[in-house]
Coordinates of C-alpha atoms and ligand atoms in Angstrom, one line a residue:
N18 CA 77.2 -128.5 103.6
A19 CA 79.7 -127.1 101.2
K20 CA 81.3 -130.4 100.6
Q21 CA 78.0 -132.1 99.8
A22 CA 76.9 -129.3 97.6
G23 CA 80.1 -129.5 95.7
R24 CA 79.5 -133.1 94.9
D25 CA 76.7 -132.3 92.7
N26 CA 75.7 -129.0 91.2
F27 CA 75.4 -126.4 93.9
K28 CA 72.1 -124.8 94.6
I29 CA 71.6 -121.1 93.8
F30 CA 69.9 -119.2 96.6
Q31 CA 66.9 -117.4 95.0
S32 CA 66.7 -113.9 96.4
S33 CA 65.0 -112.1 93.5
M34 CA 66.6 -109.0 95.0
A35 CA 67.4 -107.0 91.9
S36 CA 63.8 -105.8 91.6
D37 CA 63.4 -104.1 94.9
A38 CA 65.6 -101.3 96.3
S39 CA 65.1 -102.2 99.9
E40 CA 65.9 -105.8 99.3
Q41 CA 69.0 -104.6 97.4
F42 CA 70.0 -102.6 100.5
N43 CA 69.4 -105.6 102.7
F44 CA 71.5 -107.8 100.5
E45 CA 74.3 -105.2 100.7
Q46 CA 74.1 -105.3 104.5
T47 CA 74.1 -109.1 104.5
L48 CA 77.2 -109.0 102.2
R49 CA 78.9 -106.5 104.5
L50 CA 78.4 -108.7 107.6
A51 CA 79.5 -111.8 105.7
I52 CA 82.7 -110.0 104.6
Q53 CA 83.4 -108.8 108.2
A54 CA 82.8 -112.3 109.6
G55 CA 84.7 -113.9 106.8
T56 CA 83.6 -117.4 107.6
Q57 CA 80.8 -117.9 105.0
F58 CA 82.9 -117.6 101.9
H59 CA 84.3 -120.9 100.6
M60 CA 86.6 -121.3 97.6
F61 CA 85.8 -124.0 95.1
Y62 CA 88.4 -124.9 92.4
Q63 CA 87.8 -126.0 88.8
P64 CA 90.6 -127.8 87.0
K65 CA 91.9 -126.7 83.6
V66 CA 93.2 -129.5 81.3
N67 CA 95.4 -129.9 78.2
K68 CA 94.5 -131.9 75.1
D69 CA 95.4 -135.1 76.9
Q70 CA 93.1 -134.1 79.7
Q71 CA 95.9 -133.7 82.2
M72 CA 95.4 -131.0 84.8
T73 CA 97.3 -127.8 83.9
G74 CA 95.7 -125.4 86.3
L75 CA 93.0 -124.6 88.8
E76 CA 90.6 -121.7 88.8
A77 CA 89.4 -120.4 92.2
L78 CA 85.7 -119.6 92.3
V79 CA 84.1 -118.2 95.4
R80 CA 80.9 -119.4 97.0
L81 CA 78.8 -117.7 99.7
E82 CA 77.0 -119.9 102.1
L83 CA 74.4 -117.6 103.7
S84 CA 72.7 -120.4 105.6
P85 CA 73.9 -124.0 105.9
G86 CA 73.7 -125.6 102.5
K87 CA 72.3 -122.5 100.8
F88 CA 74.8 -121.1 98.3
T89 CA 74.5 -117.7 96.6
S90 CA 76.1 -117.5 93.2
P91 CA 79.1 -115.2 92.7
A92 CA 77.3 -114.0 89.5
E93 CA 74.8 -112.5 92.0
F94 CA 77.0 -111.1 94.7
I95 CA 80.2 -110.0 92.9
P96 CA 78.3 -107.3 91.0
V97 CA 76.6 -106.1 94.2
A98 CA 80.0 -106.0 95.9
E99 CA 81.4 -103.9 93.1
E100 CA 78.5 -101.5 93.1
S101 CA 78.4 -101.1 96.9
G102 CA 82.2 -100.5 97.3
Q103 CA 82.9 -103.8 98.9
I104 CA 84.8 -105.6 96.2
I105 CA 88.3 -104.8 97.5
A106 CA 87.5 -106.1 101.0
L107 CA 85.9 -109.2 99.5
E108 CA 88.8 -109.9 97.2
E109 CA 91.4 -109.3 99.9
L110 CA 89.6 -112.0 101.9
I111 CA 89.6 -114.3 98.8
L112 CA 93.3 -113.7 98.3
R113 CA 94.0 -114.9 101.8
L114 CA 91.8 -117.9 101.4
V115 CA 93.4 -119.0 98.2
F116 CA 97.0 -118.2 99.4
S117 CA 96.6 -120.3 102.6
Q118 CA 95.2 -123.2 100.5
L119 CA 98.1 -122.9 98.1
A120 CA 100.6 -122.9 100.9
N121 CA 98.9 -126.0 102.2
W122 CA 98.9 -127.8 98.9
H123 CA 102.6 -127.0 98.2
K124 CA 103.5 -128.4 101.5
R125 CA 101.8 -131.7 100.7
F126 CA 102.4 -132.2 97.0
N127 CA 105.5 -131.9 94.8
N128 CA 103.4 -130.7 91.9
T129 CA 100.5 -128.3 92.4
P130 CA 99.3 -126.6 89.2
R131 CA 99.0 -122.8 89.0
V132 CA 95.9 -121.4 90.6
S133 CA 94.0 -118.5 88.9
I134 CA 92.1 -115.9 90.8
N135 CA 89.4 -113.7 89.3
L136 CA 90.1 -110.1 89.9
S137 CA 87.7 -107.1 89.5
G138 CA 89.0 -104.3 87.4
K139 CA 88.2 -101.9 90.2
H140 CA 90.5 -103.7 92.5
L141 CA 93.3 -104.1 90.0
L142 CA 93.4 -100.4 89.4
S143 CA 93.1 -99.4 93.1
E144 CA 96.0 -98.0 95.1
T145 CA 95.8 -100.7 97.7
F146 CA 96.0 -103.7 95.3
L147 CA 99.8 -104.1 94.8
P148 CA 100.8 -103.3 98.4
Y149 CA 98.2 -105.8 99.8
L150 CA 99.3 -108.5 97.2
N151 CA 102.9 -108.0 98.2
K152 CA 102.1 -108.3 101.8
C153 CA 100.1 -111.5 101.4
M154 CA 102.7 -113.1 99.1
A155 CA 105.3 -112.5 101.7
E156 CA 103.1 -113.6 104.6
F157 CA 102.1 -117.0 103.0
A158 CA 105.4 -117.4 101.1
I159 CA 103.7 -117.5 97.7
P160 CA 106.0 -117.0 94.6
G161 CA 104.4 -115.4 91.6
E162 CA 104.8 -118.6 89.6
W163 CA 102.1 -120.2 91.6
I164 CA 99.4 -117.7 90.7
E165 CA 97.5 -116.2 87.8
F166 CA 94.9 -113.4 87.7
E167 CA 91.9 -113.5 85.4
V168 CA 90.6 -110.0 84.4
T169 CA 88.0 -109.0 81.9
E170 CA 88.5 -106.7 79.0
S171 CA 86.4 -104.0 80.6
V172 CA 89.4 -103.1 82.8
F173 CA 91.2 -101.8 79.7
L174 CA 88.5 -99.2 79.0
N175 CA 89.6 -97.3 82.1
D176 CA 93.1 -96.0 82.5
M177 CA 95.3 -97.7 80.0
D178 CA 98.6 -96.3 81.4
R179 CA 97.7 -97.4 84.9
C180 CA 96.8 -100.9 83.5
I181 CA 100.1 -101.2 81.8
Q182 CA 101.9 -100.2 85.0
V183 CA 100.1 -102.7 87.2
L184 CA 100.3 -105.6 84.8
Q185 CA 104.0 -105.0 84.3
V186 CA 104.6 -105.2 88.0
L187 CA 102.6 -108.5 88.1
Q188 CA 104.7 -109.7 85.1
G189 CA 107.8 -108.8 87.1
F190 CA 106.6 -111.2 89.9
N191 CA 106.1 -113.9 87.2
I192 CA 102.3 -113.9 87.9
A193 CA 100.4 -114.9 84.7
I194 CA 97.5 -112.8 83.4
S195 CA 94.6 -114.1 81.4
I196 CA 91.8 -112.2 79.8
D197 CA 88.5 -113.8 81.0
D198 CA 85.4 -114.0 78.8
F199 CA 87.5 -112.9 75.8
G200 CA 85.4 -111.6 72.9
T201 CA 82.5 -110.3 74.9
G202 CA 84.0 -106.9 75.9
Y203 CA 83.9 -103.6 74.1
S204 CA 87.6 -102.7 74.2
S205 CA 89.8 -102.5 71.2
L206 CA 92.3 -105.2 70.2
N207 CA 95.0 -102.5 70.7
Y208 CA 95.6 -103.5 74.3
L209 CA 96.7 -107.0 73.2
K210 CA 100.0 -105.6 71.8
N211 CA 100.6 -103.2 74.6
L212 CA 99.9 -105.3 77.7
P213 CA 101.9 -108.2 79.2
I214 CA 99.1 -110.8 78.8
D215 CA 99.6 -114.6 78.7
V216 CA 96.3 -116.2 78.0
L217 CA 93.0 -115.5 76.2
K218 CA 90.0 -117.3 77.7
I219 CA 87.5 -117.9 74.9
D220 CA 84.1 -117.0 76.4
R221 CA 81.6 -119.8 77.0
S222 CA 79.1 -118.1 74.7
F223 CA 81.3 -118.9 71.7
V224 CA 82.2 -122.4 72.9
L225 CA 78.5 -123.4 73.4
E226 CA 77.8 -123.8 69.7
C227 CA 81.4 -124.0 68.3
A228 CA 80.7 -127.6 67.0
S229 CA 77.2 -126.8 65.6
L230 CA 77.3 -123.2 64.3
K231 CA 79.6 -122.0 61.5
E232 CA 79.8 -118.5 62.9
D233 CA 80.8 -119.6 66.4
A234 CA 83.3 -122.1 65.0
K235 CA 84.9 -119.3 63.0
I236 CA 85.0 -117.0 66.0
C237 CA 86.8 -119.6 68.1
S238 CA 89.3 -120.5 65.4
T239 CA 90.0 -116.8 64.7
I240 CA 90.6 -116.1 68.4
I241 CA 93.0 -119.1 68.6
E242 CA 94.8 -117.9 65.5
L243 CA 95.1 -114.3 66.8
A244 CA 96.4 -115.5 70.1
S245 CA 99.0 -117.8 68.4
T246 CA 100.1 -114.9 66.1
L247 CA 100.7 -112.7 69.2
G248 CA 102.4 -115.5 71.2
L249 CA 99.6 -115.9 73.6
K250 CA 97.9 -119.1 74.8
T251 CA 94.2 -119.9 74.6
I252 CA 91.9 -121.7 76.9
A253 CA 88.3 -122.5 76.1
E254 CA 85.8 -122.1 79.0
G255 CA 82.5 -123.9 79.4
V256 CA 83.4 -127.0 77.4
E257 CA 80.5 -129.4 78.0
T258 CA 80.6 -131.9 75.1
E259 CA 82.9 -134.3 73.3
A260 CA 82.1 -132.5 70.0
Q261 CA 83.2 -129.1 71.4
F262 CA 86.4 -130.6 72.8
Q263 CA 87.2 -132.3 69.5
F264 CA 86.6 -129.2 67.5
L265 CA 88.7 -127.0 69.8
K266 CA 91.5 -129.5 69.9
E267 CA 91.6 -129.6 66.1
Q268 CA 91.9 -125.8 66.1
R269 CA 94.9 -126.2 68.5
C270 CA 93.3 -124.5 71.5
N271 CA 95.9 -125.0 74.2
D272 CA 93.8 -125.7 77.3
F273 CA 90.2 -126.5 78.2
Q274 CA 87.9 -126.0 81.1
G275 CA 84.3 -127.1 81.6
Y276 CA 81.8 -129.5 83.0
Y277 CA 82.9 -132.1 80.3
F278 CA 86.1 -132.5 82.4
Y279 CA 85.4 -131.2 85.9
R280 CA 82.9 -129.0 87.7
P281 CA 84.1 -126.5 90.3
M282 CA 84.8 -128.6 93.4
A283 CA 85.3 -128.3 97.1
V284 CA 88.9 -128.7 98.4
E285 CA 88.4 -132.3 99.5
R286 CA 87.8 -133.4 96.0
I287 CA 90.7 -131.4 94.6
D288 CA 93.0 -133.0 97.2
E289 CA 92.0 -136.4 95.7
L290 CA 92.8 -135.1 92.2
L291 CA 96.2 -133.7 93.3
E292 CA 97.0 -137.1 94.8
V293 CA 96.3 -138.9 91.5
H294 CA 98.0 -136.1 89.5
N295 CA 101.2 -136.4 91.6
Q296 CA 101.2 -140.2 91.5
A297 CA 100.9 -140.1 87.7
L298 CA 103.8 -137.6 87.4
A299 CA 105.9 -139.7 89.7
S300 CA 105.3 -142.9 87.7
N301 CA 106.1 -141.1 84.4
V302 CA 109.5 -140.1 85.9
T303 CA 110.4 -143.7 86.9
E304 CA 109.3 -145.0 83.4
A305 CA 111.5 -142.4 81.6
Ligands
C2E422 P1 84.1 -116.8 85.2 O1 85.4 -116.4 85.8 O2 84.0 -116.7 83.7 O3 83.9 -118.3 85.6 C1 83.3 -119.3 84.9 C2 81.9 -119.7 85.4 O4 81.3 -120.6 84.6 C3 81.9 -120.2 86.8 O5 80.6 -119.9 87.4 C4 81.9 -121.7 86.5 O6 81.3 -122.5 87.6 C5 81.0 -121.8 85.3 N1 81.3 -123.0 84.5 C6 82.5 -123.6 84.4 N2 82.4 -124.6 83.4 C7 81.2 -124.6 82.9 C8 80.5 -125.3 82.0 O7 81.0 -126.3 81.4 N3 79.2 -125.0 81.7 C9 78.6 -123.9 82.4 N4 77.3 -123.7 82.1 N5 79.2 -123.2 83.3 C10 80.5 -123.5 83.6 P2 80.6 -119.3 88.8 O8 81.5 -120.0 89.7 O9 79.1 -119.2 89.2 O10 81.2 -117.8 88.7 C11 80.5 -116.9 87.9 C12 81.4 -115.6 87.7 O11 81.5 -115.0 89.0 C13 82.8 -115.9 87.2 O12 82.8 -116.1 85.9 C14 83.5 -114.7 87.7 O13 83.3 -113.6 86.8 C15 82.8 -114.4 89.0 N6 83.6 -114.9 90.1 C16 83.6 -116.1 90.7 N7 84.5 -116.2 91.7 C17 85.1 -115.0 91.8 C18 86.1 -114.4 92.6 O14 86.7 -115.1 93.5 N8 86.4 -113.1 92.4 C19 85.7 -112.3 91.5 N9 86.1 -111.1 91.3 N10 84.8 -112.9 90.7 C20 84.5 -114.2 90.8
MG423 MG1 87.3 -116.7 85.5
MG424 MG1 85.4 -116.9 82.3
MG425 MG1 82.5 -116.4 81.9

């Protein structure tokens, strides 16, 4: 089951669909039915930490359980959802799953870190995004301070004026924005000065060898310096080793995320972490 799979590394369902058009069509249908039913999508959450390894945030990552215990990777089905016009329906479902979880956590814990949600550029720029978001925030009583959206640079290749408009509305709600996979896109750095962005997420491909390759080390430190110059925060994704963590810490990267600290986990495991996190905060207060 999802809980068990989350314990270890989850299995990727091998569908080898990309090669065959009819299999592609079948998978689109499967996805459509799954979105309609809504019961096979589960949210996992991966903590983000600061230099002292205290939890500072959680990233929501969707999993699709097509048959019991068989998980299909979002890297596989998100692109299919985008190409087949289903991404908005899927992300509306994800928003509801995350918001209901957030409401639950905030009822039980004094301190729940901000939760980030990955958002497709297609959805961000759609007419329905802001009205739906508004409706859900009201329905689940979610203030903007509780959430963050992660978008990739590719969204800025589209309609820059519309991007500015939408992101300014989000900023007005106090929703944070981070640029996911930063450094891998093709857009110009121009958008960094025009858009209300809070965080650059250094892509895993640069983090991978930041402690062993001069070039990747330079790229990471340059991104951190650029962010700091512009008043933005940085988080490194895909941190897997002590050496990577040490290097990035020395470069004054603000936050860190990766298997070295935590894997994406099912809700039951996050509950346990939030318990500990809240106890630690409570004892700090009494000591002070
Ligand atoms: P992403 O947003 O860049 O998420 C990071 C991915 O790297 C996640 O894969 C995460 O499990 C994985 N990861 C985290 N730490 C490490 C590490 O230390 N080493 C390695 N090798 N991998 C690590 P996941 O969950 O399979 O998601 C893949 C991508 O699918 C995400 O990349 C994101 O672009 C997309 N995705 C996931 N959930 C959602 C969602 O709810 N909505 C949308 N639109 N996209 C999603
Ligand atoms: Mg992300
Ligand atoms: Mg990322
Ligand atoms: Mg990535």
